[in-house]
mmCIF file of C-alpha atoms in Angstrom:
data_model
loop_
_atom_site.group_PDB
_atom_site.id
_atom_site.type_symbol
_atom_site.label_atom_id
_atom_site.label_comp_id
_atom_site.label_asym_id
_atom_site.label_seq_id
_atom_site.Cartn_x
_atom_site.Cartn_y
_atom_site.Cartn_z
ATOM 1 C CA MET W 111 74.934 21.667 13.058
ATOM 2 C CA ASN W 112 75.316 17.923 12.695
ATOM 3 C CA ASN W 113 75.393 16.448 16.203
ATOM 4 C CA GLU W 114 76.493 13.003 15.027
ATOM 5 C CA ASN W 115 79.590 14.429 13.343
ATOM 6 C CA ASP W 116 80.349 16.516 16.458
ATOM 7 C CA LEU W 117 80.168 13.381 18.593
ATOM 8 C CA ILE W 118 82.506 11.479 16.281
ATOM 9 C CA LYS W 119 84.973 14.397 16.144
ATOM 10 C CA ASN W 120 85.090 14.529 19.954
ATOM 11 C CA ILE W 121 85.006 10.797 20.655
ATOM 12 C CA ASP W 122 88.286 10.922 22.605
ATOM 13 C CA ASN W 123 86.784 13.454 25.038
ATOM 14 C CA ILE W 124 84.091 11.054 26.247
ATOM 15 C CA HIS W 125 84.727 9.872 29.782
ATOM 16 C CA THR W 126 82.887 8.498 32.810
ATOM 17 C CA THR W 127 83.370 7.727 36.467
ATOM 18 C CA GLU W 128 83.555 4.224 37.938
ATOM 19 C CA LEU W 129 79.902 4.495 38.996
ATOM 20 C CA GLY W 130 78.991 5.677 35.511
ATOM 21 C CA ASN W 131 80.818 2.686 34.102
ATOM 22 C CA ILE W 132 78.746 0.388 36.323
ATOM 23 C CA ARG W 133 75.494 2.071 35.224
ATOM 24 C CA ILE W 134 76.404 1.799 31.548
ATOM 25 C CA LYS W 135 77.208 -1.906 31.966
ATOM 26 C CA ARG W 136 73.915 -2.515 33.784
ATOM 27 C CA ASN W 137 71.758 -0.436 31.417
ATOM 28 C CA LEU W 138 73.235 -1.996 28.288
ATOM 29 C CA ASN W 139 73.419 -5.464 29.858
ATOM 30 C CA LEU W 140 77.121 -5.744 28.986
ATOM 31 C CA HIS W 141 79.505 -8.242 30.497
ATOM 32 C CA ILE W 142 82.765 -6.615 29.418
ATOM 33 C CA GLU W 143 85.253 -4.703 31.520
ATOM 34 C CA ASN W 144 85.832 -1.541 29.483
ATOM 35 C CA VAL W 145 82.405 -0.340 28.368
ATOM 36 C CA LEU W 146 83.651 3.108 27.411
ATOM 37 C CA ASN W 147 85.958 1.697 24.750
ATOM 38 C CA TYR W 148 83.142 -0.590 23.620
ATOM 39 C CA CYS W 149 80.859 2.423 23.157
ATOM 40 C CA LYS W 150 83.576 4.476 21.417
ATOM 41 C CA ILE W 151 84.301 1.661 18.957
ATOM 42 C CA GLY W 152 80.584 1.290 18.225
ATOM 43 C CA LEU W 153 80.185 5.017 17.563
ATOM 44 C CA SER W 154 83.217 5.327 15.325
ATOM 45 C CA SER W 155 82.425 2.357 13.070
#
């Protein structure tokens, strides 16, 4: 089983709550509004 390929195949199923969004922004030190799309784009490239 290749976990990376599984993640890429299911990229549209990734989601988070508003609090999760805040944690992701803080932990990654991001200053953008939509961190989930930022992460999805980074994974799919």
